[in-house]
């Protein structure tokens, strides 16, 4: 018996399928919430539901036989009551006019539990699609941001390299120009010095002529004095 069959089985006693589905959902929700909260739900003659803590342990993988570490966890546990056990074992008979198990015909549960199940499945599918779409958008946005950042970094590096190259070229050009200017100045100075040197030599050459004139004058004076 599944949930839909359970709803169909008690629908006649609670006034319809919708009321039965709501009743089953309410009972199960109350039991689950109590057990999750750590409470023990006990139904006399039926059984009890409780939360059990399992310590960390080692287990074996049934497929590979490998020893696996299992973390500490909590699990729900159901313990059947004595009345339930006696009915299942056959030591007691079921009372008459009890809820009989009925098979739900195909398509008969268009409303109630089946509709609730379908709606829940549809909501889960929609939520999963939205989550997948959001994850894709986030991934695409992250990829675009990374690409943009990479482009900016590459552009900045290229600009820095170009600026460095320009500065180095400018420095080399300036140094070469300075060297050329200095060499030109030295060459000009040497040429000027070379041009001035012959003039001095010419002056030096003229000097003996004056001396000769002086000597001639002195000789003439001496000759006159002798006479």
mmCIF file of C-alpha atoms in Angstrom:
data_model
loop_
_atom_site.group_PDB
_atom_site.id
_atom_site.type_symbol
_atom_site.label_atom_id
_atom_site.label_comp_id
_atom_site.label_asym_id
_atom_site.label_seq_id
_atom_site.Cartn_x
_atom_site.Cartn_y
_atom_site.Cartn_z
ATOM 1 C CA UNK A 1 0.000 0.000 0.000
ATOM 2 C CA UNK A 2 1.314 3.405 -0.947
ATOM 3 C CA UNK A 3 0.143 6.802 0.184
ATOM 4 C CA UNK A 4 -2.489 7.100 -2.545
ATOM 5 C CA UNK A 5 -3.959 3.716 -1.627
ATOM 6 C CA UNK A 6 -4.007 4.687 2.031
ATOM 7 C CA UNK A 7 -5.909 7.862 1.181
ATOM 8 C CA UNK A 8 -8.370 5.861 -0.941
ATOM 9 C CA UNK A 9 -8.845 3.338 1.877
ATOM 10 C CA UNK A 10 -9.874 5.928 4.468
ATOM 11 C CA UNK A 11 -11.670 8.333 2.120
ATOM 12 C CA UNK A 12 -15.118 6.875 2.912
ATOM 13 C CA UNK A 13 -14.640 7.290 6.665
ATOM 14 C CA UNK A 14 -13.413 10.866 6.670
ATOM 15 C CA UNK A 15 -15.771 12.300 4.060
ATOM 16 C CA UNK A 16 -13.850 12.194 0.789
ATOM 17 C CA UNK A 17 -10.466 11.899 -0.855
ATOM 18 C CA UNK A 18 -9.417 15.474 -0.195
ATOM 19 C CA UNK A 19 -10.215 15.213 3.507
ATOM 20 C CA UNK A 20 -8.394 11.862 3.675
ATOM 21 C CA UNK A 21 -5.313 13.280 1.914
ATOM 22 C CA UNK A 22 -5.258 16.265 4.288
ATOM 23 C CA UNK A 23 -5.620 13.962 7.307
ATOM 24 C CA UNK A 24 -2.764 11.669 6.200
ATOM 25 C CA UNK A 25 -0.507 14.643 5.421
ATOM 26 C CA UNK A 26 -1.284 16.224 8.785
ATOM 27 C CA UNK A 27 -0.552 13.022 10.739
ATOM 28 C CA UNK A 28 2.700 12.301 8.903
ATOM 29 C CA UNK A 29 3.864 15.918 9.198
ATOM 30 C CA UNK A 30 3.197 15.923 12.948
ATOM 31 C CA UNK A 31 5.118 12.662 13.421
ATOM 32 C CA UNK A 32 8.095 13.809 11.345
ATOM 33 C CA UNK A 33 8.348 17.184 13.086
ATOM 34 C CA UNK A 34 8.192 15.588 16.538
ATOM 35 C CA UNK A 35 10.878 13.000 15.741
ATOM 36 C CA UNK A 36 13.172 15.599 14.166
ATOM 37 C CA UNK A 37 12.811 17.675 17.311
ATOM 38 C CA UNK A 38 13.967 14.722 19.421
ATOM 39 C CA UNK A 39 10.562 13.711 20.784
ATOM 40 C CA UNK A 40 9.241 10.156 20.908
ATOM 41 C CA UNK A 41 5.876 9.620 19.231
ATOM 42 C CA UNK A 42 4.083 6.648 20.726
ATOM 43 C CA UNK A 43 0.734 5.327 19.462
ATOM 44 C CA UNK A 44 -0.730 2.680 21.779
ATOM 45 C CA UNK A 45 -1.278 -0.628 20.022
ATOM 46 C CA UNK A 46 0.543 0.555 16.896
ATOM 47 C CA UNK A 47 4.112 1.486 17.766
ATOM 48 C CA UNK A 48 6.490 4.339 18.469
ATOM 49 C CA UNK A 49 8.691 6.619 16.411
ATOM 50 C CA UNK A 50 11.907 8.022 17.833
ATOM 51 C CA UNK A 51 15.243 9.564 16.915
ATOM 52 C CA UNK A 52 18.351 7.438 17.460
ATOM 53 C CA UNK A 53 21.945 8.735 17.401
ATOM 54 C CA UNK A 54 24.557 6.547 15.744
ATOM 55 C CA UNK A 55 28.187 7.104 16.751
ATOM 56 C CA UNK A 56 31.010 7.223 14.241
ATOM 57 C CA UNK A 57 31.984 3.771 13.043
ATOM 58 C CA UNK A 58 33.663 1.765 10.317
ATOM 59 C CA UNK A 59 31.683 -0.099 7.677
ATOM 60 C CA UNK A 60 32.483 -2.024 4.525
ATOM 61 C CA UNK A 61 31.517 -1.107 1.003
ATOM 62 C CA UNK A 62 29.387 -4.070 -0.220
ATOM 63 C CA UNK A 63 30.634 -3.653 -3.776
ATOM 64 C CA UNK A 64 34.379 -3.312 -3.189
ATOM 65 C CA UNK A 65 34.699 -4.659 0.347
ATOM 66 C CA UNK A 66 36.719 -1.580 1.267
ATOM 67 C CA UNK A 67 36.595 -0.378 4.845
ATOM 68 C CA UNK A 68 34.914 3.030 5.024
ATOM 69 C CA UNK A 69 34.699 5.556 7.846
ATOM 70 C CA UNK A 70 31.075 6.481 8.636
ATOM 71 C CA UNK A 71 30.434 9.781 10.395
ATOM 72 C CA UNK A 72 28.218 10.256 13.424
ATOM 73 C CA UNK A 73 24.590 10.639 12.399
ATOM 74 C CA UNK A 74 20.990 10.405 13.607
ATOM 75 C CA UNK A 75 18.332 8.094 12.133
ATOM 76 C CA UNK A 76 14.594 7.601 12.718
ATOM 77 C CA UNK A 77 13.474 4.310 14.246
ATOM 78 C CA UNK A 78 10.049 2.693 14.438
ATOM 79 C CA UNK A 79 9.230 0.061 17.014
ATOM 80 C CA UNK A 80 5.993 -1.817 16.560
ATOM 81 C CA UNK A 81 3.706 -2.052 19.586
ATOM 82 C CA UNK A 82 2.710 -5.373 21.117
ATOM 83 C CA UNK A 83 -0.816 -5.202 19.701
ATOM 84 C CA UNK A 84 0.566 -4.643 16.208
ATOM 85 C CA UNK A 85 2.976 -7.538 16.638
ATOM 86 C CA UNK A 86 0.212 -9.872 17.820
ATOM 87 C CA UNK A 87 -1.989 -9.017 14.814
ATOM 88 C CA UNK A 88 0.901 -9.568 12.381
ATOM 89 C CA UNK A 89 1.901 -12.866 13.999
ATOM 90 C CA UNK A 90 -1.697 -14.081 13.901
ATOM 91 C CA UNK A 91 -2.079 -14.579 17.630
ATOM 92 C CA UNK A 92 -4.902 -12.048 17.523
ATOM 93 C CA UNK A 93 -7.507 -11.486 14.831
ATOM 94 C CA UNK A 94 -8.331 -8.213 13.228
ATOM 95 C CA UNK A 95 -11.581 -6.674 14.547
ATOM 96 C CA UNK A 96 -14.511 -6.454 12.179
ATOM 97 C CA UNK A 97 -15.462 -3.277 10.320
ATOM 98 C CA UNK A 98 -11.805 -2.238 10.308
ATOM 99 C CA UNK A 99 -10.284 -0.181 7.544
ATOM 100 C CA UNK A 100 -9.816 -2.523 4.628
ATOM 101 C CA UNK A 101 -6.992 -2.108 2.152
ATOM 102 C CA UNK A 102 -8.367 -1.008 -1.193
ATOM 103 C CA UNK A 103 -6.477 -0.740 -4.436
ATOM 104 C CA UNK A 104 -6.790 2.661 -5.962
ATOM 105 C CA UNK A 105 -8.048 2.366 -9.557
ATOM 106 C CA UNK A 106 -5.999 4.097 -12.227
ATOM 107 C CA UNK A 107 -7.037 7.674 -12.715
ATOM 108 C CA UNK A 108 -9.313 7.685 -9.689
ATOM 109 C CA UNK A 109 -6.993 9.902 -7.659
ATOM 110 C CA UNK A 110 -7.064 12.922 -9.932
ATOM 111 C CA UNK A 111 -7.516 15.018 -6.834
ATOM 112 C CA UNK A 112 -6.424 14.639 -3.250
ATOM 113 C CA UNK A 113 -3.178 12.829 -2.577
ATOM 114 C CA UNK A 114 -2.189 12.219 -6.194
ATOM 115 C CA UNK A 115 -2.722 15.881 -7.035
ATOM 116 C CA UNK A 116 -0.662 16.850 -4.004
ATOM 117 C CA UNK A 117 2.124 14.491 -5.064
ATOM 118 C CA UNK A 118 2.055 15.828 -8.617
ATOM 119 C CA UNK A 119 2.131 19.421 -7.401
ATOM 120 C CA UNK A 120 5.046 18.659 -5.109
ATOM 121 C CA UNK A 121 6.939 16.986 -7.970
ATOM 122 C CA UNK A 122 6.210 19.946 -10.257
ATOM 123 C CA UNK A 123 7.441 22.385 -7.599
ATOM 124 C CA UNK A 124 10.639 20.388 -7.129
ATOM 125 C CA UNK A 125 11.259 20.300 -10.880
ATOM 126 C CA UNK A 126 10.646 24.055 -11.168
ATOM 127 C CA UNK A 127 12.946 24.763 -8.228
ATOM 128 C CA UNK A 128 15.646 22.555 -9.733
ATOM 129 C CA UNK A 129 15.356 24.349 -13.068
ATOM 130 C CA UNK A 130 15.574 27.750 -11.417
ATOM 131 C CA UNK A 131 18.600 26.660 -9.404
ATOM 132 C CA UNK A 132 20.266 25.300 -12.547
ATOM 133 C CA UNK A 133 19.522 28.515 -14.460
ATOM 134 C CA UNK A 134 20.853 30.653 -11.618
ATOM 135 C CA UNK A 135 24.004 28.519 -11.418
ATOM 136 C CA UNK A 136 24.552 28.878 -15.176
ATOM 137 C CA UNK A 137 24.066 32.658 -15.016
ATOM 138 C CA UNK A 138 26.451 32.926 -12.076
ATOM 139 C CA UNK A 139 29.069 30.823 -13.877
ATOM 140 C CA UNK A 140 28.710 32.882 -17.068
ATOM 141 C CA UNK A 141 28.994 36.147 -15.115
ATOM 142 C CA UNK A 142 32.084 34.881 -13.278
ATOM 143 C CA UNK A 143 33.677 33.794 -16.574
ATOM 144 C CA UNK A 144 32.944 37.194 -18.144
ATOM 145 C CA UNK A 145 34.417 39.003 -15.147
ATOM 146 C CA UNK A 146 37.557 36.870 -15.271
ATOM 147 C CA UNK A 147 37.952 37.480 -19.005
ATOM 148 C CA UNK A 148 37.490 41.243 -18.531
ATOM 149 C CA UNK A 149 39.991 41.299 -15.674
ATOM 150 C CA UNK A 150 42.489 39.316 -17.794
ATOM 151 C CA UNK A 151 42.048 41.776 -20.692
ATOM 152 C CA UNK A 152 42.559 44.754 -18.378
ATOM 153 C CA UNK A 153 45.677 43.178 -16.871
ATOM 154 C CA UNK A 154 47.089 42.379 -20.325
ATOM 155 C CA UNK A 155 46.324 45.903 -21.562
ATOM 156 C CA UNK A 156 47.950 47.469 -18.506
ATOM 157 C CA UNK A 157 51.031 45.270 -18.909
ATOM 158 C CA UNK A 158 51.258 46.164 -22.603
ATOM 159 C CA UNK A 159 50.971 49.887 -21.782
ATOM 160 C CA UNK A 160 53.678 49.616 -19.126
ATOM 161 C CA UNK A 161 55.953 47.729 -21.534
ATOM 162 C CA UNK A 162 55.387 50.318 -24.273
ATOM 163 C CA UNK A 163 56.051 53.202 -21.880
ATOM 164 C CA UNK A 164 59.228 51.513 -20.616
ATOM 165 C CA UNK A 165 60.401 50.908 -24.179
ATOM 166 C CA UNK A 166 59.678 54.545 -25.120
ATOM 167 C CA UNK A 167 61.565 55.825 -22.071
ATOM 168 C CA UNK A 168 64.539 53.552 -22.805
ATOM 169 C CA UNK A 169 64.568 54.652 -26.467
ATOM 170 C CA UNK A 170 64.340 58.319 -25.461
ATOM 171 C CA UNK A 171 67.218 57.922 -23.000
ATOM 172 C CA UNK A 172 69.368 56.176 -25.600
ATOM 173 C CA UNK A 173 68.562 58.834 -28.212
ATOM 174 C CA UNK A 174 69.323 61.633 -25.753
ATOM 175 C CA UNK A 175 72.623 60.015 -24.735
ATOM 176 C CA UNK A 176 73.575 59.509 -28.395
ATOM 177 C CA UNK A 177 72.674 63.125 -29.197
ATOM 178 C CA UNK A 178 74.762 64.340 -26.255
ATOM 179 C CA UNK A 179 77.714 62.226 -27.353
ATOM 180 C CA UNK A 180 77.365 63.457 -30.938
ATOM 181 C CA UNK A 181 77.145 67.081 -29.764
ATOM 182 C CA UNK A 182 80.195 66.666 -27.535
ATOM 183 C CA UNK A 183 82.143 65.035 -30.375
ATOM 184 C CA UNK A 184 81.109 67.849 -32.731
ATOM 185 C CA UNK A 185 82.225 70.482 -30.203
ATOM 186 C CA UNK A 186 85.569 68.749 -29.737
ATOM 187 C CA UNK A 187 86.084 68.526 -33.492
ATOM 188 C CA UNK A 188 85.184 72.210 -33.931
ATOM 189 C CA UNK A 189 87.569 73.183 -31.113
ATOM 190 C CA UNK A 190 90.386 71.143 -32.659
ATOM 191 C CA UNK A 191 89.810 72.752 -36.068
ATOM 192 C CA UNK A 192 89.807 76.241 -34.526
ATOM 193 C CA UNK A 193 92.994 75.452 -32.637
ATOM 194 C CA UNK A 194 94.580 74.111 -35.823
ATOM 195 C CA UNK A 195 93.692 77.320 -37.709
ATOM 196 C CA UNK A 196 95.132 79.583 -34.974
ATOM 197 C CA UNK A 197 98.454 77.679 -34.783
ATOM 198 C CA UNK A 198 99.842 78.850 -38.240
ATOM 199 C CA UNK A 199 99.210 82.493 -37.333
ATOM 200 C CA UNK A 200 101.438 82.155 -34.289
ATOM 201 C CA UNK A 201 104.119 80.505 -36.372
ATOM 202 C CA UNK A 202 103.899 83.374 -38.862
ATOM 203 C CA UNK A 203 104.322 85.851 -36.009
ATOM 204 C CA UNK A 204 107.277 83.870 -34.824
ATOM 205 C CA UNK A 205 108.779 84.002 -38.278
ATOM 206 C CA UNK A 206 108.343 87.813 -38.484
ATOM 207 C CA UNK A 207 110.162 88.334 -35.225
ATOM 208 C CA UNK A 208 113.682 87.581 -36.688
ATOM 209 C CA UNK A 209 113.121 90.328 -39.297
ATOM 210 C CA UNK A 210 112.782 92.923 -36.570
ATOM 211 C CA UNK A 211 115.922 91.605 -34.946
ATOM 212 C CA UNK A 212 117.754 91.929 -38.274
ATOM 213 C CA UNK A 213 116.629 95.542 -38.614
ATOM 214 C CA UNK A 214 117.809 96.264 -35.108
ATOM 215 C CA UNK A 215 121.158 94.689 -35.812
ATOM 216 C CA UNK A 216 121.527 96.770 -39.017
ATOM 217 C CA UNK A 217 120.785 99.967 -37.152
ATOM 218 C CA UNK A 218 123.280 99.126 -34.432
ATOM 219 C CA UNK A 219 125.994 98.373 -37.007
ATOM 220 C CA UNK A 220 125.300 101.605 -38.810
ATOM 221 C CA UNK A 221 125.600 103.585 -35.590
ATOM 222 C CA UNK A 222 128.909 101.887 -34.772
ATOM 223 C CA UNK A 223 130.261 102.685 -38.219
ATOM 224 C CA UNK A 224 129.301 106.341 -37.934
ATOM 225 C CA UNK A 225 130.994 106.586 -34.571
ATOM 226 C CA UNK A 226 134.257 105.228 -35.929
ATOM 227 C CA UNK A 227 134.345 107.773 -38.648
#
